[in-house]
């Protein structure tokens, strides 16, 4: 039945009265996502017009949760306030027994994230996705549920789970599954920052346990060692096939490639090492993102799923 | 953002980390005056550039490329030495392991009082992405390249962690001192230094502090003989003082200009320019060009908020590079609409007088409309429906140029 976000999920938007918040709130509503309200300090009591309905604005996340019973909070707050927004949402969800926080914001100071993630990790029932990510989407029969900025129309309900550090490259992976007639269970963008919430292993674990998902596409990029650790974990714990790609084979060392976390430093975090780890773990490797579809077909056939 | 050693040492001093007295100089005269002021018979004359490996670097004349001197950091035993070394360093090109062959011109010098060294250590603080905390890493093998130490004798590197919420645990700091075989006042010095550096790392929003070497003097004091400090750019808004430490001559002008237009650009050595939306897709586009036998000329992410104006700037930046013999535009429209990109690309190509082959691949939001715009224009544009097809086309088109 997909992971972490479902067609019934109620989504609150922190920063809903801002330009980004209103724009994407509108797109989410058009996709049939159940947007139940928003939070902007000082604007409590106002309403925001979405295509299908008017939703209330609250001063705090706690008030918003009390009133709407939301189970997802999506953050479009500017970088300098975003970590505080994550902490506020984490505390509020903790009071209510749990929830999902999705932070889209790019450019949050890294030590702010170190502190915010420490707080979120105190609450096992609260999950953070991001920051600096496209969000999470579960396609449904008509539209679906999306907490993020991805274009809804490229997706379709199906049985492939997708997890990725990148935004547009995730869309590429989605298009690849569609090109071979496969839809998606859930697509998660974990983001390109060096310190984030949910990682590859959390996603693989959830996809392994999800009965709608039969195979996973995992998209990594240079920097850090999350891909290697995920591959190692998968070799011991995953029964479902994984198709993997890593971006940045041609990236020079010591240069940040757009994402704050995409940097080869001290000779570590290269794409070559990550591809090697994938192969060692029995992951089906695509060297070219345009090949993900074909490699996925092979993985499904090998597992008797096609 | 990186700063010079002399600036890092000002921050160290403020934080309570022991450093030698030193003076920042811009001219040979400054250096001679610094020598007189410091009152130390032996001084170090140190090139200031934003790259490591200065000691083992080589200085060249910027016009003739003649070799001037081996070593960008020199120990001077007299006033004459200071004059000679300063003369050899200021205004020269310093090439080190980290600068690449083009090197960096040295505009700043640091003259520092000498120090009697009993032993050299390595010390660094950085953000540990996997543990989501601050890692403090030290080794008794100071002065050496830490990557080499990590490769050959990983057991010689000792690690402790400090979290910005809880601060440094004294027990961990004492354990680190024991691992480095420090005793008495040296041990106390190190513990207090680790505490000071941990606080400075958080207060100044650093992304890295590296001290190589950290030394134990003959009298047992622990002194930072080097200071390599980098800041997290995302936190610059709360540190306006950083502007005064910025040395723009150390930054790539074109990368800064791109950044000011909301673009993320890194120059590479190949001949195929790329214009892509999204960092991951931009890297993947480079990789696929290479897979089809080409060489990417750049990484360029136009971002989700790209406009006609920023796309024109991006085109201009790509075409400034004389190595560029063809351009691949790869857009997967999400927020960004392919037809807007198509119109911007045509406009920019006309404005800049595009003379190299252009391949455009559109997918996602309004890709059909985007392709229609391209098909109906006078420009010689090749289109592709997948990344692989686009890469193959541009590689073949640039080959036929040769």
PDB file of C-alpha atoms in Angstrom, chain B residues 138-317:
ATOM      1  CA  UNK B 138      44.043  13.802  14.883  1.00  0.00           C
ATOM      2  CA  UNK B 139      47.233  11.928  14.224  1.00  0.00           C
ATOM      3  CA  UNK B 140      50.807  11.908  15.489  1.00  0.00           C
ATOM      4  CA  UNK B 141      51.944  12.027  11.862  1.00  0.00           C
ATOM      5  CA  UNK B 142      51.860  15.812  11.463  1.00  0.00           C
ATOM      6  CA  UNK B 143      53.147  17.633   8.428  1.00  0.00           C
ATOM      7  CA  UNK B 144      52.221  14.702   6.227  1.00  0.00           C
ATOM      8  CA  UNK B 145      49.420  14.531   3.730  1.00  0.00           C
ATOM      9  CA  UNK B 146      46.490  13.173   5.779  1.00  0.00           C
ATOM     10  CA  UNK B 147      45.085  11.259   2.815  1.00  0.00           C
ATOM     11  CA  UNK B 148      48.356   9.392   2.610  1.00  0.00           C
ATOM     12  CA  UNK B 149      48.230   8.623   6.352  1.00  0.00           C
ATOM     13  CA  UNK B 150      44.619   7.438   6.001  1.00  0.00           C
ATOM     14  CA  UNK B 151      45.668   5.179   3.154  1.00  0.00           C
ATOM     15  CA  UNK B 152      48.836   3.694   4.645  1.00  0.00           C
ATOM     16  CA  UNK B 153      48.273   3.731   8.412  1.00  0.00           C
ATOM     17  CA  UNK B 154      44.579   4.283   9.151  1.00  0.00           C
ATOM     18  CA  UNK B 155      45.200   3.127  12.765  1.00  0.00           C
ATOM     19  CA  UNK B 156      47.338   6.250  13.291  1.00  0.00           C
ATOM     20  CA  UNK B 157      44.242   8.468  12.899  1.00  0.00           C
ATOM     21  CA  UNK B 158      42.250   8.990  16.097  1.00  0.00           C
ATOM     22  CA  UNK B 159      38.658  10.200  16.072  1.00  0.00           C
ATOM     23  CA  UNK B 160      36.235  11.730  18.564  1.00  0.00           C
ATOM     24  CA  UNK B 161      32.953  13.541  17.968  1.00  0.00           C
ATOM     25  CA  UNK B 162      31.476  16.743  19.365  1.00  0.00           C
ATOM     26  CA  UNK B 163      27.827  17.670  18.873  1.00  0.00           C
ATOM     27  CA  UNK B 164      26.761  21.317  18.483  1.00  0.00           C
ATOM     28  CA  UNK B 165      23.977  20.782  21.026  1.00  0.00           C
ATOM     29  CA  UNK B 166      25.931  19.062  23.823  1.00  0.00           C
ATOM     30  CA  UNK B 167      29.428  20.413  23.166  1.00  0.00           C
ATOM     31  CA  UNK B 168      32.696  18.546  23.611  1.00  0.00           C
ATOM     32  CA  UNK B 169      32.849  15.821  26.245  1.00  0.00           C
ATOM     33  CA  UNK B 170      36.007  16.310  28.363  1.00  0.00           C
ATOM     34  CA  UNK B 171      36.468  12.569  28.683  1.00  0.00           C
ATOM     35  CA  UNK B 172      36.706  12.272  24.896  1.00  0.00           C
ATOM     36  CA  UNK B 173      39.220  15.130  24.739  1.00  0.00           C
ATOM     37  CA  UNK B 174      41.394  13.467  27.432  1.00  0.00           C
ATOM     38  CA  UNK B 175      41.217  10.192  25.540  1.00  0.00           C
ATOM     39  CA  UNK B 176      42.392  11.980  22.390  1.00  0.00           C
ATOM     40  CA  UNK B 177      45.336  13.468  24.319  1.00  0.00           C
ATOM     41  CA  UNK B 178      46.239   9.977  25.555  1.00  0.00           C
ATOM     42  CA  UNK B 179      46.040   8.589  22.037  1.00  0.00           C
ATOM     43  CA  UNK B 180      48.493  11.256  20.908  1.00  0.00           C
ATOM     44  CA  UNK B 181      50.766  10.306  23.871  1.00  0.00           C
ATOM     45  CA  UNK B 182      50.562  13.769  25.409  1.00  0.00           C
ATOM     46  CA  UNK B 183      51.327  14.360  29.071  1.00  0.00           C
ATOM     47  CA  UNK B 184      51.405  17.152  31.639  1.00  0.00           C
ATOM     48  CA  UNK B 185      50.831  20.658  30.330  1.00  0.00           C
ATOM     49  CA  UNK B 186      50.779  19.422  26.714  1.00  0.00           C
ATOM     50  CA  UNK B 187      47.772  17.286  27.578  1.00  0.00           C
ATOM     51  CA  UNK B 188      46.010  20.207  29.274  1.00  0.00           C
ATOM     52  CA  UNK B 189      46.866  22.422  26.286  1.00  0.00           C
ATOM     53  CA  UNK B 190      45.330  19.988  23.822  1.00  0.00           C
ATOM     54  CA  UNK B 191      42.139  19.524  25.843  1.00  0.00           C
ATOM     55  CA  UNK B 192      41.630  23.271  26.051  1.00  0.00           C
ATOM     56  CA  UNK B 193      42.468  23.662  22.350  1.00  0.00           C
ATOM     57  CA  UNK B 194      39.909  21.028  21.332  1.00  0.00           C
ATOM     58  CA  UNK B 195      37.291  22.781  23.439  1.00  0.00           C
ATOM     59  CA  UNK B 196      38.110  26.183  21.910  1.00  0.00           C
ATOM     60  CA  UNK B 197      38.081  24.826  18.363  1.00  0.00           C
ATOM     61  CA  UNK B 198      34.788  22.975  18.902  1.00  0.00           C
ATOM     62  CA  UNK B 199      33.180  26.202  20.086  1.00  0.00           C
ATOM     63  CA  UNK B 200      34.696  28.219  17.245  1.00  0.00           C
ATOM     64  CA  UNK B 201      33.502  25.644  14.688  1.00  0.00           C
ATOM     65  CA  UNK B 202      29.896  26.111  15.817  1.00  0.00           C
ATOM     66  CA  UNK B 203      29.993  29.866  16.524  1.00  0.00           C
ATOM     67  CA  UNK B 204      31.528  30.733  13.146  1.00  0.00           C
ATOM     68  CA  UNK B 205      29.582  28.073  11.172  1.00  0.00           C
ATOM     69  CA  UNK B 206      32.714  26.418   9.842  1.00  0.00           C
ATOM     70  CA  UNK B 207      32.675  23.548   7.401  1.00  0.00           C
ATOM     71  CA  UNK B 208      36.290  22.616   8.129  1.00  0.00           C
ATOM     72  CA  UNK B 209      39.225  23.553  10.351  1.00  0.00           C
ATOM     73  CA  UNK B 210      42.527  21.869   9.539  1.00  0.00           C
ATOM     74  CA  UNK B 211      45.800  22.373  11.410  1.00  0.00           C
ATOM     75  CA  UNK B 212      48.739  20.676   9.758  1.00  0.00           C
ATOM     76  CA  UNK B 213      51.013  20.795  11.541  1.00  0.00           C
ATOM     77  CA  UNK B 214      49.879  21.290  15.088  1.00  0.00           C
ATOM     78  CA  UNK B 215      53.123  21.247  17.085  1.00  0.00           C
ATOM     79  CA  UNK B 216      54.371  20.491  20.573  1.00  0.00           C
ATOM     80  CA  UNK B 217      57.128  22.992  21.333  1.00  0.00           C
ATOM     81  CA  UNK B 218      60.265  22.176  23.298  1.00  0.00           C
ATOM     82  CA  UNK B 219      58.582  23.678  26.351  1.00  0.00           C
ATOM     83  CA  UNK B 220      55.538  21.399  25.884  1.00  0.00           C
ATOM     84  CA  UNK B 221      53.100  24.010  24.554  1.00  0.00           C
ATOM     85  CA  UNK B 222      50.619  22.940  21.867  1.00  0.00           C
ATOM     86  CA  UNK B 223      50.715  25.531  19.064  1.00  0.00           C
ATOM     87  CA  UNK B 224      48.773  25.768  15.799  1.00  0.00           C
ATOM     88  CA  UNK B 225      51.483  26.386  13.189  1.00  0.00           C
ATOM     89  CA  UNK B 226      48.974  26.246  10.363  1.00  0.00           C
ATOM     90  CA  UNK B 227      45.326  27.256   9.977  1.00  0.00           C
ATOM     91  CA  UNK B 228      43.088  26.179   7.140  1.00  0.00           C
ATOM     92  CA  UNK B 229      39.530  27.367   7.807  1.00  0.00           C
ATOM     93  CA  UNK B 230      36.474  27.037   5.536  1.00  0.00           C
ATOM     94  CA  UNK B 231      32.998  28.363   6.230  1.00  0.00           C
ATOM     95  CA  UNK B 232      29.559  27.000   5.350  1.00  0.00           C
ATOM     96  CA  UNK B 233      28.284  29.440   2.701  1.00  0.00           C
ATOM     97  CA  UNK B 234      24.679  28.669   3.634  1.00  0.00           C
ATOM     98  CA  UNK B 235      25.273  30.377   7.001  1.00  0.00           C
ATOM     99  CA  UNK B 236      26.824  33.578   5.608  1.00  0.00           C
ATOM    100  CA  UNK B 237      23.645  35.546   6.343  1.00  0.00           C
ATOM    101  CA  UNK B 238      24.406  35.466  10.078  1.00  0.00           C
ATOM    102  CA  UNK B 239      28.110  36.323   9.703  1.00  0.00           C
ATOM    103  CA  UNK B 240      28.356  39.660   7.881  1.00  0.00           C
ATOM    104  CA  UNK B 241      31.985  39.975   9.116  1.00  0.00           C
ATOM    105  CA  UNK B 242      32.978  37.303   6.610  1.00  0.00           C
ATOM    106  CA  UNK B 243      32.762  39.823   3.746  1.00  0.00           C
ATOM    107  CA  UNK B 244      35.888  41.545   5.068  1.00  0.00           C
ATOM    108  CA  UNK B 245      37.807  38.278   4.944  1.00  0.00           C
ATOM    109  CA  UNK B 246      36.714  37.452   1.405  1.00  0.00           C
ATOM    110  CA  UNK B 247      39.541  37.434  -1.154  1.00  0.00           C
ATOM    111  CA  UNK B 248      37.785  37.542  -4.519  1.00  0.00           C
ATOM    112  CA  UNK B 249      41.056  37.094  -6.389  1.00  0.00           C
ATOM    113  CA  UNK B 250      41.040  33.530  -5.028  1.00  0.00           C
ATOM    114  CA  UNK B 251      37.617  32.733  -6.499  1.00  0.00           C
ATOM    115  CA  UNK B 252      36.755  31.700 -10.050  1.00  0.00           C
ATOM    116  CA  UNK B 253      35.138  34.843 -11.479  1.00  0.00           C
ATOM    117  CA  UNK B 254      32.834  32.934 -13.837  1.00  0.00           C
ATOM    118  CA  UNK B 255      31.591  30.642 -11.046  1.00  0.00           C
ATOM    119  CA  UNK B 256      30.777  33.657  -8.883  1.00  0.00           C
ATOM    120  CA  UNK B 257      28.986  35.369 -11.798  1.00  0.00           C
ATOM    121  CA  UNK B 258      26.957  32.213 -12.468  1.00  0.00           C
ATOM    122  CA  UNK B 259      26.059  31.991  -8.794  1.00  0.00           C
ATOM    123  CA  UNK B 260      24.825  35.592  -8.806  1.00  0.00           C
ATOM    124  CA  UNK B 261      22.345  34.600 -11.552  1.00  0.00           C
ATOM    125  CA  UNK B 262      21.038  31.567  -9.664  1.00  0.00           C
ATOM    126  CA  UNK B 263      23.126  29.196 -11.779  1.00  0.00           C
ATOM    127  CA  UNK B 264      25.522  26.559 -10.574  1.00  0.00           C
ATOM    128  CA  UNK B 265      28.523  26.274 -12.914  1.00  0.00           C
ATOM    129  CA  UNK B 266      31.794  24.361 -12.789  1.00  0.00           C
ATOM    130  CA  UNK B 267      34.245  24.546 -15.683  1.00  0.00           C
ATOM    131  CA  UNK B 268      35.723  21.296 -16.971  1.00  0.00           C
ATOM    132  CA  UNK B 269      38.258  20.507 -19.694  1.00  0.00           C
ATOM    133  CA  UNK B 270      36.082  19.005 -22.454  1.00  0.00           C
ATOM    134  CA  UNK B 271      34.484  20.433 -25.609  1.00  0.00           C
ATOM    135  CA  UNK B 272      30.741  19.798 -25.130  1.00  0.00           C
ATOM    136  CA  UNK B 273      28.899  22.476 -23.189  1.00  0.00           C
ATOM    137  CA  UNK B 274      25.899  21.356 -21.126  1.00  0.00           C
ATOM    138  CA  UNK B 275      22.854  23.271 -19.933  1.00  0.00           C
ATOM    139  CA  UNK B 276      20.638  21.226 -17.625  1.00  0.00           C
ATOM    140  CA  UNK B 277      17.997  21.708 -14.922  1.00  0.00           C
ATOM    141  CA  UNK B 278      18.861  19.965 -11.652  1.00  0.00           C
ATOM    142  CA  UNK B 279      22.233  19.010 -10.175  1.00  0.00           C
ATOM    143  CA  UNK B 280      21.790  15.240 -10.434  1.00  0.00           C
ATOM    144  CA  UNK B 281      20.575  15.390 -14.034  1.00  0.00           C
ATOM    145  CA  UNK B 282      23.412  17.815 -14.882  1.00  0.00           C
ATOM    146  CA  UNK B 283      25.983  15.328 -13.567  1.00  0.00           C
ATOM    147  CA  UNK B 284      24.230  12.458 -15.350  1.00  0.00           C
ATOM    148  CA  UNK B 285      24.292  14.442 -18.616  1.00  0.00           C
ATOM    149  CA  UNK B 286      28.058  14.860 -18.307  1.00  0.00           C
ATOM    150  CA  UNK B 287      28.444  11.162 -17.563  1.00  0.00           C
ATOM    151  CA  UNK B 288      26.400  10.109 -20.592  1.00  0.00           C
ATOM    152  CA  UNK B 289      28.343  12.446 -22.913  1.00  0.00           C
ATOM    153  CA  UNK B 290      31.490  10.712 -21.715  1.00  0.00           C
ATOM    154  CA  UNK B 291      29.842   7.296 -22.160  1.00  0.00           C
ATOM    155  CA  UNK B 292      29.281   8.132 -25.838  1.00  0.00           C
ATOM    156  CA  UNK B 293      32.901   9.108 -26.293  1.00  0.00           C
ATOM    157  CA  UNK B 294      32.685  12.882 -25.736  1.00  0.00           C
ATOM    158  CA  UNK B 295      34.098  15.143 -23.034  1.00  0.00           C
ATOM    159  CA  UNK B 296      31.883  17.574 -21.090  1.00  0.00           C
ATOM    160  CA  UNK B 297      33.085  21.198 -21.001  1.00  0.00           C
ATOM    161  CA  UNK B 298      31.149  22.077 -17.871  1.00  0.00           C
ATOM    162  CA  UNK B 299      28.630  21.282 -15.178  1.00  0.00           C
ATOM    163  CA  UNK B 300      25.720  23.716 -15.356  1.00  0.00           C
ATOM    164  CA  UNK B 301      22.509  23.533 -13.358  1.00  0.00           C
ATOM    165  CA  UNK B 302      20.072  26.337 -14.237  1.00  0.00           C
ATOM    166  CA  UNK B 303      17.897  25.466 -11.208  1.00  0.00           C
ATOM    167  CA  UNK B 304      14.129  25.300 -10.851  1.00  0.00           C
ATOM    168  CA  UNK B 305      13.665  29.072 -10.904  1.00  0.00           C
ATOM    169  CA  UNK B 306      15.370  29.686 -14.261  1.00  0.00           C
ATOM    170  CA  UNK B 307      14.158  32.624 -16.369  1.00  0.00           C
ATOM    171  CA  UNK B 308      14.849  33.872 -19.923  1.00  0.00           C
ATOM    172  CA  UNK B 309      17.442  36.184 -18.475  1.00  0.00           C
ATOM    173  CA  UNK B 310      19.294  33.489 -16.494  1.00  0.00           C
ATOM    174  CA  UNK B 311      19.227  31.090 -19.458  1.00  0.00           C
ATOM    175  CA  UNK B 312      20.778  33.776 -21.685  1.00  0.00           C
ATOM    176  CA  UNK B 313      23.480  34.294 -19.052  1.00  0.00           C
ATOM    177  CA  UNK B 314      24.041  30.523 -18.903  1.00  0.00           C
ATOM    178  CA  UNK B 315      24.423  30.343 -22.701  1.00  0.00           C
ATOM    179  CA  UNK B 316      26.860  33.241 -22.591  1.00  0.00           C
ATOM    180  CA  UNK B 317      28.965  31.534 -19.920  1.00  0.00           C
TER     181      UNK B 317
END
